[in-house]
PDB file of C-alpha atoms in Angstrom:
ATOM      1  CA  UNK W   1      10.261  18.433  20.863  1.00  0.00           C
ATOM      2  CA  UNK W   2      12.350  22.069  20.829  1.00  0.00           C
ATOM      3  CA  UNK W   3       9.493  23.217  18.549  1.00  0.00           C
ATOM      4  CA  UNK W   4       6.673  21.763  20.683  1.00  0.00           C
ATOM      5  CA  UNK W   5       8.665  23.941  23.652  1.00  0.00           C
ATOM      6  CA  UNK W   6       8.542  27.218  21.387  1.00  0.00           C
ATOM      7  CA  UNK W   7       4.970  26.391  20.439  1.00  0.00           C
ATOM      8  CA  UNK W   8       3.579  25.982  24.106  1.00  0.00           C
ATOM      9  CA  UNK W   9       5.514  29.081  25.457  1.00  0.00           C
ATOM     10  CA  UNK W  10       3.714  31.442  23.331  1.00  0.00           C
ATOM     11  CA  UNK W  11       1.389  33.621  25.362  1.00  0.00           C
ATOM     12  CA  UNK W  12      -1.750  35.193  24.438  1.00  0.00           C
ATOM     13  CA  UNK W  13      -3.032  32.226  22.312  1.00  0.00           C
ATOM     14  CA  UNK W  14      -5.766  30.430  23.916  1.00  0.00           C
ATOM     15  CA  UNK W  15      -4.745  26.611  24.204  1.00  0.00           C
ATOM     16  CA  UNK W  16      -7.702  25.324  22.621  1.00  0.00           C
ATOM     17  CA  UNK W  17      -6.665  27.417  19.204  1.00  0.00           C
ATOM     18  CA  UNK W  18      -3.093  26.367  19.288  1.00  0.00           C
ATOM     19  CA  UNK W  19      -4.730  22.769  19.458  1.00  0.00           C
ATOM     20  CA  UNK W  20      -6.919  23.280  16.471  1.00  0.00           C
ATOM     21  CA  UNK W  21      -3.769  24.946  14.530  1.00  0.00           C
ATOM     22  CA  UNK W  22      -1.374  22.039  15.671  1.00  0.00           C
ATOM     23  CA  UNK W  23      -4.457  19.310  14.127  1.00  0.00           C
ATOM     24  CA  UNK W  24      -4.386  21.182  10.868  1.00  0.00           C
ATOM     25  CA  UNK W  25      -0.719  21.903  10.649  1.00  0.00           C
ATOM     26  CA  UNK W  26       0.544  18.872  11.796  1.00  0.00           C
ATOM     27  CA  UNK W  27       3.139  19.515  14.041  1.00  0.00           C
ATOM     28  CA  UNK W  28       4.706  22.346  16.090  1.00  0.00           C
ATOM     29  CA  UNK W  29       7.725  22.279  13.802  1.00  0.00           C
ATOM     30  CA  UNK W  30       5.757  22.729  10.736  1.00  0.00           C
ATOM     31  CA  UNK W  31       3.467  25.663  12.522  1.00  0.00           C
ATOM     32  CA  UNK W  32       7.158  27.133  12.798  1.00  0.00           C
ATOM     33  CA  UNK W  33       8.845  27.018   9.237  1.00  0.00           C
ATOM     34  CA  UNK W  34       4.723  27.997   8.138  1.00  0.00           C
ATOM     35  CA  UNK W  35       4.470  31.162   5.886  1.00  0.00           C
ATOM     36  CA  UNK W  36       2.451  34.080   7.137  1.00  0.00           C
ATOM     37  CA  UNK W  37       0.092  33.590   3.875  1.00  0.00           C
ATOM     38  CA  UNK W  38      -0.408  29.943   4.739  1.00  0.00           C
ATOM     39  CA  UNK W  39      -1.210  30.890   8.302  1.00  0.00           C
ATOM     40  CA  UNK W  40      -3.667  33.232   7.254  1.00  0.00           C
ATOM     41  CA  UNK W  41      -5.362  31.223   4.914  1.00  0.00           C
ATOM     42  CA  UNK W  42      -6.207  28.763   8.170  1.00  0.00           C
ATOM     43  CA  UNK W  43      -8.264  31.341   9.215  1.00  0.00           C
ATOM     44  CA  UNK W  44      -7.602  30.118  13.139  1.00  0.00           C
ATOM     45  CA  UNK W  45      -6.025  33.041  14.384  1.00  0.00           C
ATOM     46  CA  UNK W  46      -7.272  36.690  14.972  1.00  0.00           C
ATOM     47  CA  UNK W  47      -4.780  39.378  13.941  1.00  0.00           C
ATOM     48  CA  UNK W  48      -2.943  39.948  16.809  1.00  0.00           C
ATOM     49  CA  UNK W  49      -2.476  36.051  17.537  1.00  0.00           C
ATOM     50  CA  UNK W  50      -0.756  35.557  14.205  1.00  0.00           C
ATOM     51  CA  UNK W  51       1.270  38.557  15.058  1.00  0.00           C
ATOM     52  CA  UNK W  52       2.490  37.064  18.387  1.00  0.00           C
ATOM     53  CA  UNK W  53       3.076  33.827  16.483  1.00  0.00           C
ATOM     54  CA  UNK W  54       5.099  35.348  13.760  1.00  0.00           C
ATOM     55  CA  UNK W  55       6.984  37.695  16.896  1.00  0.00           C
ATOM     56  CA  UNK W  56       7.791  34.266  18.438  1.00  0.00           C
ATOM     57  CA  UNK W  57       9.609  32.853  15.484  1.00  0.00           C
ATOM     58  CA  UNK W  58      12.384  35.513  14.997  1.00  0.00           C
ATOM     59  CA  UNK W  59      13.789  34.872  18.583  1.00  0.00           C
ATOM     60  CA  UNK W  60      17.186  32.990  18.363  1.00  0.00           C
ATOM     61  CA  UNK W  61      17.614  32.036  21.529  1.00  0.00           C
ATOM     62  CA  UNK W  62      15.370  28.738  21.067  1.00  0.00           C
ATOM     63  CA  UNK W  63      17.813  26.251  21.392  1.00  0.00           C
ATOM     64  CA  UNK W  64      19.487  28.038  24.110  1.00  0.00           C
ATOM     65  CA  UNK W  65      16.447  28.027  25.967  1.00  0.00           C
ATOM     66  CA  UNK W  66      15.215  24.509  25.306  1.00  0.00           C
ATOM     67  CA  UNK W  67      18.777  23.153  26.447  1.00  0.00           C
ATOM     68  CA  UNK W  68      18.459  24.856  29.731  1.00  0.00           C
ATOM     69  CA  UNK W  69      15.074  23.453  30.360  1.00  0.00           C
ATOM     70  CA  UNK W  70      16.132  20.148  29.863  1.00  0.00           C
ATOM     71  CA  UNK W  71      19.173  20.274  31.801  1.00  0.00           C
ATOM     72  CA  UNK W  72      16.982  20.939  34.542  1.00  0.00           C
ATOM     73  CA  UNK W  73      15.183  18.145  34.038  1.00  0.00           C
ATOM     74  CA  UNK W  74      12.104  19.329  33.145  1.00  0.00           C
ATOM     75  CA  UNK W  75      10.108  17.513  29.886  1.00  0.00           C
ATOM     76  CA  UNK W  76       7.378  19.096  27.837  1.00  0.00           C
ATOM     77  CA  UNK W  77       4.332  16.639  26.883  1.00  0.00           C
ATOM     78  CA  UNK W  78       2.116  18.437  24.044  1.00  0.00           C
ATOM     79  CA  UNK W  79      -1.386  17.517  23.291  1.00  0.00           C
ATOM     80  CA  UNK W  80      -1.140  14.913  20.495  1.00  0.00           C
ATOM     81  CA  UNK W  81       1.751  13.058  22.365  1.00  0.00           C
ATOM     82  CA  UNK W  82       0.763   9.573  23.680  1.00  0.00           C
ATOM     83  CA  UNK W  83       2.306  10.363  26.934  1.00  0.00           C
ATOM     84  CA  UNK W  84      -0.149  13.210  27.340  1.00  0.00           C
ATOM     85  CA  UNK W  85      -2.829  12.422  30.254  1.00  0.00           C
ATOM     86  CA  UNK W  86      -5.917  10.887  28.998  1.00  0.00           C
ATOM     87  CA  UNK W  87      -7.596  12.242  31.490  1.00  0.00           C
ATOM     88  CA  UNK W  88      -6.993  15.722  30.608  1.00  0.00           C
ATOM     89  CA  UNK W  89      -7.958  15.376  26.929  1.00  0.00           C
ATOM     90  CA  UNK W  90     -11.219  14.926  28.101  1.00  0.00           C
ATOM     91  CA  UNK W  91     -11.985  18.334  29.595  1.00  0.00           C
ATOM     92  CA  UNK W  92     -13.418  21.260  28.000  1.00  0.00           C
ATOM     93  CA  UNK W  93     -10.219  23.765  28.100  1.00  0.00           C
ATOM     94  CA  UNK W  94      -7.259  21.448  28.246  1.00  0.00           C
ATOM     95  CA  UNK W  95      -3.960  22.929  28.557  1.00  0.00           C
ATOM     96  CA  UNK W  96      -1.951  22.319  25.221  1.00  0.00           C
ATOM     97  CA  UNK W  97       0.946  20.846  27.186  1.00  0.00           C
ATOM     98  CA  UNK W  98       2.345  20.374  30.398  1.00  0.00           C
ATOM     99  CA  UNK W  99       5.669  20.555  31.642  1.00  0.00           C
ATOM    100  CA  UNK W 100       6.918  18.220  34.066  1.00  0.00           C
ATOM    101  CA  UNK W 101       9.806  17.774  36.333  1.00  0.00           C
ATOM    102  CA  UNK W 102       9.563  13.961  37.316  1.00  0.00           C
ATOM    103  CA  UNK W 103       6.501  11.516  36.302  1.00  0.00           C
ATOM    104  CA  UNK W 104       2.961  12.054  35.572  1.00  0.00           C
ATOM    105  CA  UNK W 105       0.589  10.422  36.886  1.00  0.00           C
ATOM    106  CA  UNK W 106      -0.210   6.793  35.496  1.00  0.00           C
ATOM    107  CA  UNK W 107      -3.630   6.915  33.530  1.00  0.00           C
ATOM    108  CA  UNK W 108      -4.587   3.548  34.286  1.00  0.00           C
ATOM    109  CA  UNK W 109      -4.299   3.658  38.297  1.00  0.00           C
ATOM    110  CA  UNK W 110      -6.961   5.536  40.637  1.00  0.00           C
ATOM    111  CA  UNK W 111      -6.255   9.371  41.714  1.00  0.00           C
ATOM    112  CA  UNK W 112      -7.807  11.634  44.227  1.00  0.00           C
ATOM    113  CA  UNK W 113      -7.048  14.919  44.718  1.00  0.00           C
ATOM    114  CA  UNK W 114      -6.690  16.344  48.561  1.00  0.00           C
ATOM    115  CA  UNK W 115      -7.327  19.795  48.872  1.00  0.00           C
ATOM    116  CA  UNK W 116      -8.148  22.354  51.408  1.00  0.00           C
ATOM    117  CA  UNK W 117      -7.788  25.626  53.329  1.00  0.00           C
ATOM    118  CA  UNK W 118      -4.017  26.748  53.392  1.00  0.00           C
ATOM    119  CA  UNK W 119      -4.578  28.140  57.386  1.00  0.00           C
ATOM    120  CA  UNK W 120      -6.218  24.758  58.335  1.00  0.00           C
ATOM    121  CA  UNK W 121      -6.854  23.978  62.009  1.00  0.00           C
ATOM    122  CA  UNK W 122      -5.468  20.600  63.658  1.00  0.00           C
ATOM    123  CA  UNK W 123      -8.635  19.129  62.994  1.00  0.00           C
ATOM    124  CA  UNK W 124      -8.111  19.492  59.105  1.00  0.00           C
ATOM    125  CA  UNK W 125      -4.708  18.748  59.303  1.00  0.00           C
ATOM    126  CA  UNK W 126      -5.304  15.063  61.170  1.00  0.00           C
ATOM    127  CA  UNK W 127      -7.619  14.198  58.535  1.00  0.00           C
ATOM    128  CA  UNK W 128      -5.421  15.279  55.221  1.00  0.00           C
ATOM    129  CA  UNK W 129      -2.528  13.639  56.817  1.00  0.00           C
ATOM    130  CA  UNK W 130      -4.838  10.171  57.336  1.00  0.00           C
ATOM    131  CA  UNK W 131      -6.723  10.079  53.832  1.00  0.00           C
ATOM    132  CA  UNK W 132      -3.607  10.859  52.198  1.00  0.00           C
ATOM    133  CA  UNK W 133      -1.486   8.096  53.830  1.00  0.00           C
ATOM    134  CA  UNK W 134      -4.508   5.296  54.189  1.00  0.00           C
ATOM    135  CA  UNK W 135      -5.049   6.270  50.023  1.00  0.00           C
ATOM    136  CA  UNK W 136      -1.659   5.938  48.934  1.00  0.00           C
ATOM    137  CA  UNK W 137      -0.956   2.564  50.941  1.00  0.00           C
ATOM    138  CA  UNK W 138      -3.916   1.258  48.725  1.00  0.00           C
ATOM    139  CA  UNK W 139      -2.126   2.377  45.680  1.00  0.00           C
ATOM    140  CA  UNK W 140      -4.149   5.508  44.863  1.00  0.00           C
ATOM    141  CA  UNK W 141      -2.811   8.564  43.410  1.00  0.00           C
ATOM    142  CA  UNK W 142      -2.947  11.830  45.670  1.00  0.00           C
ATOM    143  CA  UNK W 143      -3.186  14.952  43.387  1.00  0.00           C
ATOM    144  CA  UNK W 144      -2.671  18.254  44.882  1.00  0.00           C
ATOM    145  CA  UNK W 145      -1.334  21.675  44.575  1.00  0.00           C
ATOM    146  CA  UNK W 146       1.912  21.951  47.157  1.00  0.00           C
ATOM    147  CA  UNK W 147      -0.057  24.672  48.865  1.00  0.00           C
ATOM    148  CA  UNK W 148       0.476  25.342  52.946  1.00  0.00           C
ATOM    149  CA  UNK W 149      -2.202  23.823  54.970  1.00  0.00           C
ATOM    150  CA  UNK W 150      -4.342  20.622  53.505  1.00  0.00           C
ATOM    151  CA  UNK W 151      -2.585  20.289  50.052  1.00  0.00           C
ATOM    152  CA  UNK W 152       0.712  19.993  51.375  1.00  0.00           C
ATOM    153  CA  UNK W 153      -0.412  18.035  54.273  1.00  0.00           C
ATOM    154  CA  UNK W 154      -2.312  15.507  52.299  1.00  0.00           C
ATOM    155  CA  UNK W 155       0.590  15.011  50.268  1.00  0.00           C
ATOM    156  CA  UNK W 156       2.967  14.272  52.761  1.00  0.00           C
ATOM    157  CA  UNK W 157       0.275  11.736  53.988  1.00  0.00           C
ATOM    158  CA  UNK W 158       0.830   9.870  50.637  1.00  0.00           C
ATOM    159  CA  UNK W 159       4.707   9.842  50.836  1.00  0.00           C
ATOM    160  CA  UNK W 160       4.438   8.359  54.327  1.00  0.00           C
ATOM    161  CA  UNK W 161       1.670   5.483  52.898  1.00  0.00           C
ATOM    162  CA  UNK W 162       4.453   4.637  50.448  1.00  0.00           C
ATOM    163  CA  UNK W 163       2.730   6.269  47.923  1.00  0.00           C
ATOM    164  CA  UNK W 164       3.216   8.452  44.433  1.00  0.00           C
ATOM    165  CA  UNK W 165       1.618  12.165  44.725  1.00  0.00           C
ATOM    166  CA  UNK W 166       1.750  14.649  42.209  1.00  0.00           C
ATOM    167  CA  UNK W 167       1.680  18.712  42.687  1.00  0.00           C
ATOM    168  CA  UNK W 168      -0.164  20.908  39.978  1.00  0.00           C
ATOM    169  CA  UNK W 169       2.048  24.389  40.564  1.00  0.00           C
ATOM    170  CA  UNK W 170       0.440  27.871  39.910  1.00  0.00           C
ATOM    171  CA  UNK W 171       4.153  28.532  38.982  1.00  0.00           C
ATOM    172  CA  UNK W 172       6.661  27.160  36.385  1.00  0.00           C
ATOM    173  CA  UNK W 173       7.798  23.487  37.466  1.00  0.00           C
ATOM    174  CA  UNK W 174      10.933  24.751  38.487  1.00  0.00           C
ATOM    175  CA  UNK W 175       9.749  26.995  40.906  1.00  0.00           C
ATOM    176  CA  UNK W 176       8.913  25.716  44.250  1.00  0.00           C
ATOM    177  CA  UNK W 177       6.180  27.811  45.838  1.00  0.00           C
ATOM    178  CA  UNK W 178       6.155  28.536  48.813  1.00  0.00           C
ATOM    179  CA  UNK W 179       9.878  28.010  49.303  1.00  0.00           C
ATOM    180  CA  UNK W 180       9.546  26.388  52.754  1.00  0.00           C
ATOM    181  CA  UNK W 181       7.675  23.111  51.014  1.00  0.00           C
ATOM    182  CA  UNK W 182      11.151  22.592  49.175  1.00  0.00           C
ATOM    183  CA  UNK W 183      11.848  19.865  51.092  1.00  0.00           C
ATOM    184  CA  UNK W 184       8.236  18.376  50.213  1.00  0.00           C
ATOM    185  CA  UNK W 185       8.946  19.192  46.539  1.00  0.00           C
ATOM    186  CA  UNK W 186      11.956  17.051  46.703  1.00  0.00           C
ATOM    187  CA  UNK W 187      10.646  14.117  48.248  1.00  0.00           C
ATOM    188  CA  UNK W 188       7.940  13.972  45.942  1.00  0.00           C
ATOM    189  CA  UNK W 189      10.260  13.453  43.121  1.00  0.00           C
ATOM    190  CA  UNK W 190      12.527  11.129  45.159  1.00  0.00           C
ATOM    191  CA  UNK W 191       9.400   9.250  45.654  1.00  0.00           C
ATOM    192  CA  UNK W 192       8.772   8.529  41.720  1.00  0.00           C
ATOM    193  CA  UNK W 193       5.789  11.522  41.757  1.00  0.00           C
ATOM    194  CA  UNK W 194       6.099  14.523  39.701  1.00  0.00           C
ATOM    195  CA  UNK W 195       5.556  18.253  39.703  1.00  0.00           C
ATOM    196  CA  UNK W 196       3.292  19.535  36.694  1.00  0.00           C
ATOM    197  CA  UNK W 197       2.333  22.657  35.459  1.00  0.00           C
ATOM    198  CA  UNK W 198       0.939  24.372  32.454  1.00  0.00           C
ATOM    199  CA  UNK W 199       3.154  27.263  32.638  1.00  0.00           C
ATOM    200  CA  UNK W 200       6.509  27.645  31.235  1.00  0.00           C
ATOM    201  CA  UNK W 201       9.742  27.418  33.134  1.00  0.00           C
ATOM    202  CA  UNK W 202      10.388  30.469  35.339  1.00  0.00           C
ATOM    203  CA  UNK W 203       6.948  31.287  35.761  1.00  0.00           C
ATOM    204  CA  UNK W 204       6.729  33.518  39.080  1.00  0.00           C
ATOM    205  CA  UNK W 205       3.704  32.099  41.397  1.00  0.00           C
ATOM    206  CA  UNK W 206       1.061  35.185  40.274  1.00  0.00           C
ATOM    207  CA  UNK W 207      -2.675  34.892  41.649  1.00  0.00           C
ATOM    208  CA  UNK W 208      -4.454  34.412  38.726  1.00  0.00           C
ATOM    209  CA  UNK W 209      -2.582  31.171  37.617  1.00  0.00           C
ATOM    210  CA  UNK W 210      -4.161  29.467  40.770  1.00  0.00           C
ATOM    211  CA  UNK W 211      -7.655  29.160  39.892  1.00  0.00           C
ATOM    212  CA  UNK W 212      -6.940  28.089  36.633  1.00  0.00           C
ATOM    213  CA  UNK W 213      -4.348  25.295  37.753  1.00  0.00           C
ATOM    214  CA  UNK W 214      -7.473  24.011  39.709  1.00  0.00           C
ATOM    215  CA  UNK W 215      -8.768  22.353  36.591  1.00  0.00           C
ATOM    216  CA  UNK W 216      -6.017  19.930  35.982  1.00  0.00           C
ATOM    217  CA  UNK W 217      -5.858  19.087  39.762  1.00  0.00           C
ATOM    218  CA  UNK W 218      -9.725  18.119  39.473  1.00  0.00           C
ATOM    219  CA  UNK W 219      -9.127  16.588  35.799  1.00  0.00           C
ATOM    220  CA  UNK W 220      -6.254  14.602  36.751  1.00  0.00           C
ATOM    221  CA  UNK W 221      -8.182  13.204  39.946  1.00  0.00           C
ATOM    222  CA  UNK W 222     -11.211  10.519  39.849  1.00  0.00           C
ATOM    223  CA  UNK W 223     -12.492  12.259  43.153  1.00  0.00           C
ATOM    224  CA  UNK W 224     -11.990  15.262  44.754  1.00  0.00           C
ATOM    225  CA  UNK W 225     -11.427  15.315  48.736  1.00  0.00           C
ATOM    226  CA  UNK W 226     -12.252  18.814  50.037  1.00  0.00           C
ATOM    227  CA  UNK W 227     -10.700  18.784  53.963  1.00  0.00           C
ATOM    228  CA  UNK W 228     -11.389  22.247  55.138  1.00  0.00           C
ATOM    229  CA  UNK W 229     -12.750  25.491  53.058  1.00  0.00           C
ATOM    230  CA  UNK W 230     -14.381  28.466  53.287  1.00  0.00           C
ATOM    231  CA  UNK W 231     -17.192  29.515  51.904  1.00  0.00           C
ATOM    232  CA  UNK W 232     -15.283  31.605  49.121  1.00  0.00           C
ATOM    233  CA  UNK W 233     -12.039  29.620  48.589  1.00  0.00           C
ATOM    234  CA  UNK W 234      -9.866  28.312  45.830  1.00  0.00           C
ATOM    235  CA  UNK W 235     -10.931  24.624  47.162  1.00  0.00           C
ATOM    236  CA  UNK W 236     -14.825  25.382  46.307  1.00  0.00           C
ATOM    237  CA  UNK W 237     -13.626  26.387  42.948  1.00  0.00           C
ATOM    238  CA  UNK W 238     -11.409  23.122  42.398  1.00  0.00           C
ATOM    239  CA  UNK W 239     -14.900  21.360  43.708  1.00  0.00           C
ATOM    240  CA  UNK W 240     -17.199  23.154  41.051  1.00  0.00           C
ATOM    241  CA  UNK W 241     -14.657  22.284  38.436  1.00  0.00           C
ATOM    242  CA  UNK W 242     -14.755  19.188  39.230  1.00  0.00           C
ATOM    243  CA  UNK W 243     -18.332  18.718  39.239  1.00  0.00           C
ATOM    244  CA  UNK W 244     -18.150  20.533  35.644  1.00  0.00           C
ATOM    245  CA  UNK W 245     -15.747  17.598  34.787  1.00  0.00           C
ATOM    246  CA  UNK W 246     -18.181  14.745  35.862  1.00  0.00           C
ATOM    247  CA  UNK W 247     -16.085  13.810  39.111  1.00  0.00           C
ATOM    248  CA  UNK W 248     -17.349  12.678  42.530  1.00  0.00           C
ATOM    249  CA  UNK W 249     -17.001  15.530  45.351  1.00  0.00           C
ATOM    250  CA  UNK W 250     -16.282  14.310  49.173  1.00  0.00           C
ATOM    251  CA  UNK W 251     -16.024  16.907  51.958  1.00  0.00           C
ATOM    252  CA  UNK W 252     -15.123  16.648  55.423  1.00  0.00           C
ATOM    253  CA  UNK W 253     -18.206  17.875  57.681  1.00  0.00           C
ATOM    254  CA  UNK W 254     -17.053  19.842  60.522  1.00  0.00           C
ATOM    255  CA  UNK W 255     -18.476  22.164  63.594  1.00  0.00           C
ATOM    256  CA  UNK W 256     -21.040  24.733  62.704  1.00  0.00           C
ATOM    257  CA  UNK W 257     -18.805  27.387  64.504  1.00  0.00           C
ATOM    258  CA  UNK W 258     -16.018  27.106  62.531  1.00  0.00           C
ATOM    259  CA  UNK W 259     -15.212  29.481  59.313  1.00  0.00           C
ATOM    260  CA  UNK W 260     -12.846  26.960  57.826  1.00  0.00           C
ATOM    261  CA  UNK W 261     -15.580  23.937  57.821  1.00  0.00           C
ATOM    262  CA  UNK W 262     -18.484  26.487  56.313  1.00  0.00           C
ATOM    263  CA  UNK W 263     -17.495  25.621  52.666  1.00  0.00           C
ATOM    264  CA  UNK W 264     -17.380  21.816  53.131  1.00  0.00           C
ATOM    265  CA  UNK W 265     -20.887  21.804  55.172  1.00  0.00           C
ATOM    266  CA  UNK W 266     -22.376  24.039  52.400  1.00  0.00           C
ATOM    267  CA  UNK W 267     -20.762  21.319  50.188  1.00  0.00           C
ATOM    268  CA  UNK W 268     -22.343  18.734  51.748  1.00  0.00           C
ATOM    269  CA  UNK W 269     -25.717  20.411  51.727  1.00  0.00           C
ATOM    270  CA  UNK W 270     -25.614  20.685  48.002  1.00  0.00           C
ATOM    271  CA  UNK W 271     -25.160  16.452  47.525  1.00  0.00           C
ATOM    272  CA  UNK W 272     -21.513  16.037  48.062  1.00  0.00           C
ATOM    273  CA  UNK W 273     -20.191  12.816  49.839  1.00  0.00           C
ATOM    274  CA  UNK W 274     -19.553  12.859  53.495  1.00  0.00           C
ATOM    275  CA  UNK W 275     -16.023  11.759  54.516  1.00  0.00           C
ATOM    276  CA  UNK W 276     -16.542   9.860  57.528  1.00  0.00           C
ATOM    277  CA  UNK W 277     -13.388   7.711  57.529  1.00  0.00           C
ATOM    278  CA  UNK W 278     -10.668   6.520  54.658  1.00  0.00           C
ATOM    279  CA  UNK W 279     -12.181   2.787  55.178  1.00  0.00           C
ATOM    280  CA  UNK W 280     -15.735   4.355  54.688  1.00  0.00           C
ATOM    281  CA  UNK W 281     -14.564   6.515  51.345  1.00  0.00           C
ATOM    282  CA  UNK W 282     -12.460   2.970  49.932  1.00  0.00           C
ATOM    283  CA  UNK W 283     -15.198   0.904  50.381  1.00  0.00           C
ATOM    284  CA  UNK W 284     -17.461   3.375  48.267  1.00  0.00           C
ATOM    285  CA  UNK W 285     -14.973   3.293  45.842  1.00  0.00           C
ATOM    286  CA  UNK W 286     -15.026  -0.793  45.699  1.00  0.00           C
ATOM    287  CA  UNK W 287     -11.852  -1.353  47.243  1.00  0.00           C
ATOM    288  CA  UNK W 288     -11.840  -4.173  50.052  1.00  0.00           C
ATOM    289  CA  UNK W 289     -10.854  -2.814  53.083  1.00  0.00           C
ATOM    290  CA  UNK W 290     -10.917  -5.768  55.160  1.00  0.00           C
ATOM    291  CA  UNK W 291      -7.837  -7.269  52.851  1.00  0.00           C
ATOM    292  CA  UNK W 292      -4.670  -5.482  53.682  1.00  0.00           C
ATOM    293  CA  UNK W 293      -3.543  -3.285  50.896  1.00  0.00           C
ATOM    294  CA  UNK W 294      -0.704  -4.486  49.001  1.00  0.00           C
ATOM    295  CA  UNK W 295       1.887  -1.270  49.674  1.00  0.00           C
ATOM    296  CA  UNK W 296       0.603  -2.327  53.668  1.00  0.00           C
ATOM    297  CA  UNK W 297       1.374  -5.854  53.560  1.00  0.00           C
ATOM    298  CA  UNK W 298       4.937  -5.259  52.124  1.00  0.00           C
ATOM    299  CA  UNK W 299       5.867  -2.763  54.603  1.00  0.00           C
ATOM    300  CA  UNK W 300       4.589  -5.377  57.435  1.00  0.00           C
ATOM    301  CA  UNK W 301       6.740  -7.864  55.992  1.00  0.00           C
ATOM    302  CA  UNK W 302       9.782  -5.808  55.788  1.00  0.00           C
ATOM    303  CA  UNK W 303       9.118  -4.711  59.492  1.00  0.00           C
ATOM    304  CA  UNK W 304       8.500  -8.219  60.201  1.00  0.00           C
ATOM    305  CA  UNK W 305      12.303  -9.237  58.799  1.00  0.00           C
ATOM    306  CA  UNK W 306      13.868  -6.841  60.740  1.00  0.00           C
ATOM    307  CA  UNK W 307      12.437  -7.537  63.891  1.00  0.00           C
ATOM    308  CA  UNK W 308      13.029 -11.285  63.326  1.00  0.00           C
ATOM    309  CA  UNK W 309      17.010  -9.974  62.566  1.00  0.00           C
ATOM    310  CA  UNK W 310      16.992  -8.216  65.528  1.00  0.00           C
ATOM    311  CA  UNK W 311      15.128 -10.448  68.093  1.00  0.00           C
ATOM    312  CA  UNK W 312      17.995 -13.185  66.280  1.00  0.00           C
ATOM    313  CA  UNK W 313      21.013 -11.235  67.332  1.00  0.00           C
TER     314      UNK W 313
END
């Protein structure tokens, strides 16, 4: 897998080109050892891209860097591996590889993205937490970006609901951003969720990384829930990407006087589903809400046993 790590980390070669090159060469190891003449005969790379690839092959620190990544508990999942998320394969511009700390989302289980404003209001906080918790209690995976505001609160709600949540970062998976979310970062891993990124370990959280990471958040989800968003925001970019990917988008309605609800109200005007309450959403999704979700049943049984023991004492 070290050759996949090497190939995934080469900058300035588009992911789609990397995928085509791997499909033609067979493996990343074959690409590593391919001669320049054979590489040119494939006619897949531009001159500058050939130069970048050949330059990368001259680096002697491959073994050291790959070993350091593995010591941090980070895996690389490239295109073509059975672990590569099936949902990502379906989009127009999938990442060549994902770096993963923890686990990947279960491709056979339902997943919902919860996204919204970083500077959300108490109204947005309340419903991000409520939806995250209720969805998790019903076994639905929550996908988001670990950001301040709605993202982090929705993921905290998923953890409170006893479920799994997965954070897609605009940095390397070993770079927690924002730094004050390190507690949430660690709790996600402890509760068998995952930290994901298409960017190599050590990559800083630069502004240009975040719009592209949004396509991964929407791709890994069946539906996207927008809690609060301004008229121009990253959350609306995620919603647009979700629609392009054929996903359903829902938005939380808000006051006409609130700038943080302007984006959501605009989405609803354009045809997005309206978030009235978690039970309504679950029913639309075909999940019976008149029967307790499995996670909730288990928790109630445990709580009852604890209370019974205390009563006996």
